[in-house]
Short mmCIF file of C-alpha atoms in Angstrom, two decimals:
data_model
loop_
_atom_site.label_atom_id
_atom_site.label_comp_id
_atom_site.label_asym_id
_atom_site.label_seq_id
_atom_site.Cartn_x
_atom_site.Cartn_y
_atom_site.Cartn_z
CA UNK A 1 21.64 4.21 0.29
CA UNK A 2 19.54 2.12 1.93
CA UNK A 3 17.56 0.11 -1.05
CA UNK A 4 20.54 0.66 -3.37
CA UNK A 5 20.14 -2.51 -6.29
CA UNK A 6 16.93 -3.29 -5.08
CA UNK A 7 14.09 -3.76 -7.52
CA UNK A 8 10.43 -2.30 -5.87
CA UNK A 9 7.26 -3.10 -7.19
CA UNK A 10 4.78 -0.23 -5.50
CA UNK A 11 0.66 -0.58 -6.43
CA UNK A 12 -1.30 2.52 -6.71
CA UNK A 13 1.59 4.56 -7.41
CA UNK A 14 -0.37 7.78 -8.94
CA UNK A 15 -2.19 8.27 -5.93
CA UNK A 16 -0.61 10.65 -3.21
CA UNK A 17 0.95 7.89 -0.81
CA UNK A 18 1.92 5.40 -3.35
CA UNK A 19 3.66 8.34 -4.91
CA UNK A 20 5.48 9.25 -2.14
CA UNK A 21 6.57 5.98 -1.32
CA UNK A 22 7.80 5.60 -5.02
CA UNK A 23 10.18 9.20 -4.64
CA UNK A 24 11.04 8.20 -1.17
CA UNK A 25 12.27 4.57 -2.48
CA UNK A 26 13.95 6.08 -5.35
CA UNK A 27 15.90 8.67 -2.63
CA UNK A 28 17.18 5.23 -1.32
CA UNK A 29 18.79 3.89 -4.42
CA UNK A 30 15.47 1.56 -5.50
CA UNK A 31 14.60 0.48 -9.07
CA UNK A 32 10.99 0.78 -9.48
CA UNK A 33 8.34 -0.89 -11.00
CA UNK A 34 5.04 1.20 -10.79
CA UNK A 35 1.72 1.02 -11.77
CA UNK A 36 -1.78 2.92 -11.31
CA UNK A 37 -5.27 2.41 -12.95
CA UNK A 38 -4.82 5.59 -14.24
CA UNK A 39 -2.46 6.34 -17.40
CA UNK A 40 -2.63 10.07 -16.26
CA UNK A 41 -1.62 9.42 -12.43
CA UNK A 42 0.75 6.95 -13.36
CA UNK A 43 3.06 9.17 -16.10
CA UNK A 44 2.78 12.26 -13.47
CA UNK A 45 4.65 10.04 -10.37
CA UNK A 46 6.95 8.80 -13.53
CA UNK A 47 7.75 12.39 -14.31
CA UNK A 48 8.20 13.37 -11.04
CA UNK A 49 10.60 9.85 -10.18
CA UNK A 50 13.01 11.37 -13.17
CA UNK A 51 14.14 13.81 -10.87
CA UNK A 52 15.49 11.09 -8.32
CA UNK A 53 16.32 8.32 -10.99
CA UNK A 54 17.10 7.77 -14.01
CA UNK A 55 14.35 6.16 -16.71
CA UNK A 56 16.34 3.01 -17.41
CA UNK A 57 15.84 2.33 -13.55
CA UNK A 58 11.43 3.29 -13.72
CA UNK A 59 8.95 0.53 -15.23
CA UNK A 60 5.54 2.21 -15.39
CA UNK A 61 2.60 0.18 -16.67
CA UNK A 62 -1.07 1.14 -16.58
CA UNK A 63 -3.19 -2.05 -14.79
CA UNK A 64 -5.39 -2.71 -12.72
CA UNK A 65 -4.19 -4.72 -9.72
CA UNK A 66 -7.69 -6.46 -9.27
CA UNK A 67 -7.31 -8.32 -13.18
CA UNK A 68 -4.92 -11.28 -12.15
CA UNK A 69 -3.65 -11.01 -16.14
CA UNK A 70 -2.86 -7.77 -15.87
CA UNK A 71 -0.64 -8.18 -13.01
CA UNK A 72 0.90 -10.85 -13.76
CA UNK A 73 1.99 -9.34 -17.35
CA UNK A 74 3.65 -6.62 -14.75
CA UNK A 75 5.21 -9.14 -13.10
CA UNK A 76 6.74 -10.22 -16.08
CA UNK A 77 7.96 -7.01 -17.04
CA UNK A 78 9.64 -6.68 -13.95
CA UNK A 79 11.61 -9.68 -14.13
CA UNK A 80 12.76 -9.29 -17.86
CA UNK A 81 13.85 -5.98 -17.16
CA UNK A 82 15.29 -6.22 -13.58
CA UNK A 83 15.49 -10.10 -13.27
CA UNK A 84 14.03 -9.99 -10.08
CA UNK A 85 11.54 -8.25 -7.92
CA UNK A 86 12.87 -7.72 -3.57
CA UNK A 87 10.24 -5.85 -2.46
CA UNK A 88 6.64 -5.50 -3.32
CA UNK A 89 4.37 -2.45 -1.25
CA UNK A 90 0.61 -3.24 -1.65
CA UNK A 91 -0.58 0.38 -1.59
CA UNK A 92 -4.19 0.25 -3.79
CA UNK A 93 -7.33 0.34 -1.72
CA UNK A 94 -9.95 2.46 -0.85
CA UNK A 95 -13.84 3.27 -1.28
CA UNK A 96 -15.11 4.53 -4.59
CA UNK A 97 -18.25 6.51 -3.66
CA UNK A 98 -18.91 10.56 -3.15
CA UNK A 99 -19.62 9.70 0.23
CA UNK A 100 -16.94 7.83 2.98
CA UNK A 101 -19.02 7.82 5.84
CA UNK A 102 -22.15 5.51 5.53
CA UNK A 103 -23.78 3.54 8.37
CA UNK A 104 -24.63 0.06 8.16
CA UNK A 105 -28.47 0.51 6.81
CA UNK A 106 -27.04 2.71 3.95
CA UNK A 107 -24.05 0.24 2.21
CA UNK A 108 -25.73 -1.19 -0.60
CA UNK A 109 -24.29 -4.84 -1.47
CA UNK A 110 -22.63 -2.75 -4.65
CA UNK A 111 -20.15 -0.59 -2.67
CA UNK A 112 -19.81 -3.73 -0.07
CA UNK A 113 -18.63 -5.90 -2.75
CA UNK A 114 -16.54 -3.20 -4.78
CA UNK A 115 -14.87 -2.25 -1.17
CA UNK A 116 -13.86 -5.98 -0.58
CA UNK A 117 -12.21 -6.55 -3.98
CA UNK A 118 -10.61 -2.71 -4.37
CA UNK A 119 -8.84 -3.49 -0.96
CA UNK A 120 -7.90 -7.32 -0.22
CA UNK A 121 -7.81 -8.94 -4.01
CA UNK A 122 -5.40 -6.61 -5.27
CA UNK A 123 -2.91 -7.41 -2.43
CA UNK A 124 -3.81 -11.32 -3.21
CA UNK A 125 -2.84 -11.13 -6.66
CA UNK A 126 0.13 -9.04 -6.59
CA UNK A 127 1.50 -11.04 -3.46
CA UNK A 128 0.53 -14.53 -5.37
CA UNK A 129 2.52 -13.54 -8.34
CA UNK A 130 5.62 -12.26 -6.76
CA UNK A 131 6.44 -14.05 -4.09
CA UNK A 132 7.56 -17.48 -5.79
CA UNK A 133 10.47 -15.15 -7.34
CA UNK A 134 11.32 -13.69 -4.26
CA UNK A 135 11.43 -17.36 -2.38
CA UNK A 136 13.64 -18.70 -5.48
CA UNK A 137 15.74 -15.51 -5.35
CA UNK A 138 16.19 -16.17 -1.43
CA UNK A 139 14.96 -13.06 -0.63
CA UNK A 140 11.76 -11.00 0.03
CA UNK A 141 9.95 -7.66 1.28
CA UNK A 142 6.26 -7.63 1.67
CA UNK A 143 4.57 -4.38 2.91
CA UNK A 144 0.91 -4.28 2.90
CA UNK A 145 -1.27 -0.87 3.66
CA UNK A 146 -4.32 -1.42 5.90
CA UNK A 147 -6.08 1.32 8.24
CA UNK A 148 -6.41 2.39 11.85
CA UNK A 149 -9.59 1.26 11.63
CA UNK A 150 -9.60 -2.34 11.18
CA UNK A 151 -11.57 -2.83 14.96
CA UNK A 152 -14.18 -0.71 13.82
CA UNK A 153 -15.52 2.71 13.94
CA UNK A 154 -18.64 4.48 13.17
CA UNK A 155 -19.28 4.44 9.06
CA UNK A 156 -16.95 2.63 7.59
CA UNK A 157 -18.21 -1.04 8.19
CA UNK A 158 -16.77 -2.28 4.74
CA UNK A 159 -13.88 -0.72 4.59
CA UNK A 160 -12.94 -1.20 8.08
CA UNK A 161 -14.26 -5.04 7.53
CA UNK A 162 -11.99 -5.38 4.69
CA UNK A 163 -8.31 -3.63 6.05
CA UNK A 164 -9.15 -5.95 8.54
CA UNK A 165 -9.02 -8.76 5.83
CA UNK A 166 -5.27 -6.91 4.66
CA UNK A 167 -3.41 -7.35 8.19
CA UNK A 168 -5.13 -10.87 8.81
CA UNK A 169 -3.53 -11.90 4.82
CA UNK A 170 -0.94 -10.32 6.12
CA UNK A 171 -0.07 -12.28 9.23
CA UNK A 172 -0.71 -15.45 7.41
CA UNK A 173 1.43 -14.60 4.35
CA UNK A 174 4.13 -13.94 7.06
CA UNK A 175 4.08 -17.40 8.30
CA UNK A 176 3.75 -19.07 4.77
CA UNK A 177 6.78 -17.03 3.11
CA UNK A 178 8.62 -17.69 6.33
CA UNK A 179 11.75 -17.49 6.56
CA UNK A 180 12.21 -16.25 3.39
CA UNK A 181 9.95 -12.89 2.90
CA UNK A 182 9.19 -10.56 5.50
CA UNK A 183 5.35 -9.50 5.70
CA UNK A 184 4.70 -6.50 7.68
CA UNK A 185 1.48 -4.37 7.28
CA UNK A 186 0.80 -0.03 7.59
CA UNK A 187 -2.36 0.50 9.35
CA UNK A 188 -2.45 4.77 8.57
CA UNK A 189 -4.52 7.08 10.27
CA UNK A 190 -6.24 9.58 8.38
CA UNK A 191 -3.77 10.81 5.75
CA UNK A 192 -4.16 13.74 3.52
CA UNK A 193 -5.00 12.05 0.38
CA UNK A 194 -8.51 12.28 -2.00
CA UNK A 195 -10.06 10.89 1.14
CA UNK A 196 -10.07 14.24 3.01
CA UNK A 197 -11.75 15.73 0.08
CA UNK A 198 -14.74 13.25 0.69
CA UNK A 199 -14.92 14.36 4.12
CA UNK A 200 -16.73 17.23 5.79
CA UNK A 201 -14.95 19.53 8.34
CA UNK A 202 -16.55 18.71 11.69
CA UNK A 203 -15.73 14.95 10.98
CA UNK A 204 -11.74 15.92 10.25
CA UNK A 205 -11.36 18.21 13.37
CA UNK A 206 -13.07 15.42 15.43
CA UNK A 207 -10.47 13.18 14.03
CA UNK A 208 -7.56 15.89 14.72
CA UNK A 209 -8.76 15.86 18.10
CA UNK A 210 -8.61 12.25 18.71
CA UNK A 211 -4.93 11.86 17.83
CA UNK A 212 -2.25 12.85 20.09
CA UNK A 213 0.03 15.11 17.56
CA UNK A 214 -3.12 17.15 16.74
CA UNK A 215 -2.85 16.70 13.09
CA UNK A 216 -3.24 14.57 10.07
CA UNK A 217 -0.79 12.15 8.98
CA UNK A 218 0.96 13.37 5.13
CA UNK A 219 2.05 10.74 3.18
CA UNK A 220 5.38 11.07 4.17
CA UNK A 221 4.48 9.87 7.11
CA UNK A 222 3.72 6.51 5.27
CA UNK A 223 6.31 6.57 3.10
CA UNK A 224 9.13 6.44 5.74
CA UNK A 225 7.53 3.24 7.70
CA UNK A 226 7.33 1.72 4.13
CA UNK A 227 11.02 2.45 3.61
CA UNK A 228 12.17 1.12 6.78
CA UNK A 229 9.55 -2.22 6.09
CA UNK A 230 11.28 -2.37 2.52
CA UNK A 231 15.06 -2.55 4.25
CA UNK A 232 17.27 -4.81 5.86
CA UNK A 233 16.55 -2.12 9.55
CA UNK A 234 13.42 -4.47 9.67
CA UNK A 235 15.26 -7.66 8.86
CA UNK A 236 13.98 -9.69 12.26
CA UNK A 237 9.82 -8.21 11.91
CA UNK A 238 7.77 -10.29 10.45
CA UNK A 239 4.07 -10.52 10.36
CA UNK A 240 3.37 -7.43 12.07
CA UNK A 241 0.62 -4.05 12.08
CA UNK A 242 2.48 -1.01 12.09
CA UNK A 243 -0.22 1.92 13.32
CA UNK A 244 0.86 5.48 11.45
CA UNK A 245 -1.25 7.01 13.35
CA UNK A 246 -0.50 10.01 15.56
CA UNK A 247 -0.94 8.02 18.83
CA UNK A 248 -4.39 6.47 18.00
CA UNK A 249 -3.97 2.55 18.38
CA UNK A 250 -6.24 -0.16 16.86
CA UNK A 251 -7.38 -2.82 19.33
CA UNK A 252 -9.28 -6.13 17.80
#
């Protein structure tokens, strides 16, 4: 088992791919420490982790990942119960509004501000609070989740603006937790999450079109880079973007 005795602390874990990343981890012989904004989300991935797991190995706590207390009394948690945390996976981000696609002239300094803390301050404060454990422990996984579309693309100026923020923190946490963690970033295509739902069809078939496998990614799809981030197959890549993307490559 690939992650067997190794404690993971996954973000966002009631939405679709930090759930899948939880079971996937779980398949591999993790102990998990989970947590979602949402009680709800959170107690359905915990249900659904029992059938991989046993409860003694799953610590599931409601918090938001953007309230440095919070977090840190996670953090705690963690380490009372496991003694130690070896990999931490960054999954939380997103845009809260009905709409995805907006052009410049239409983001309001509201979603532009809510967009940069929901993606890059949660990733701050989790990786601020874990790493000094991991560096005393001697040991350390890092895997942030960023987009495709960090260099841009039509309507998604703040969100593309701040993924772009994730792999830069990313490649600079790399060379400050050197030699000790290893930071690696996701940059996912579209992936069938909540996201789709915001979408309309002629926007979703242009982006089937643009990749070469024709389809979406699933959140599988994420879940299996994660796992091989989150083991000792990635032991020598550091500091790195990962596209999951069905052939479509970001270029900044």
């Amino acid at each position: 088992m690939r992650l067997k005795d190794k404690v993971a602390f996954i973000t966002g874990a009631g939405g679709p791919m930090g759930e899948a990343i939880a079971i996937r981890f779980a398949e591999e012989g993790a102990k998990l420490v989970i947590t979602d904004i949402s009680e709800k989300r959170l107690n359905s991935t915990r249900e659904k982790l029992l059938e991989y797991t046993v409860a003694d190995n799953i610590v599931a706590i409601r918090a938001s990942v953007l309230d440095y207390e919070e977090v840190k009394e996670v953090v705690e948690e963690a380490n009372q119960t496991f003694s130690k945390i070896d990999i931490l996976v960054n999954v939380v981000g997103g845009i809260r509004d009905t709409t995805m696609i907006r052009p410049i002239f239409e983001i309001d300094s509201d979603r532009w501000d809510n967009t940069m803390e929901l993606n890059l301050k949660g990733t701050f404060n989790c990786t601020k609070l874990v790493a000094p454990k991991m560096i005393q422990y001697g040991y350390g996984k890092i895997v942030n989740i960023s987009t495709i579309h960090f260099d841009g693309e039509k309507g998604y100026a703040d969100y593309g603006a701040a993924k772009a923020g994730v792999a830069s923190f990313t490649k600079t946490a790399a060379k400050e937790l050197s030699p000790v963690i290893n930071v690696n970033c996701i940059a996912p295509g579209l992936i069938q999450t909540s996201i789709v739902d915001r979408m309309d069809s002629e926007t979703l078939e242009e982006y089937r079109k643009k990749t070469l496998l024709g389809r979406l990614g699933n959140p599988i799809d994420v879940a299996n880079t994660a796992l091989f981030l989150a083991s000792d197959e990635s032991a020598y890549i550091t500091g790195h973007i990962i596209p999951v993307s069905g052939g479509i490559w970001p270029h900044l």
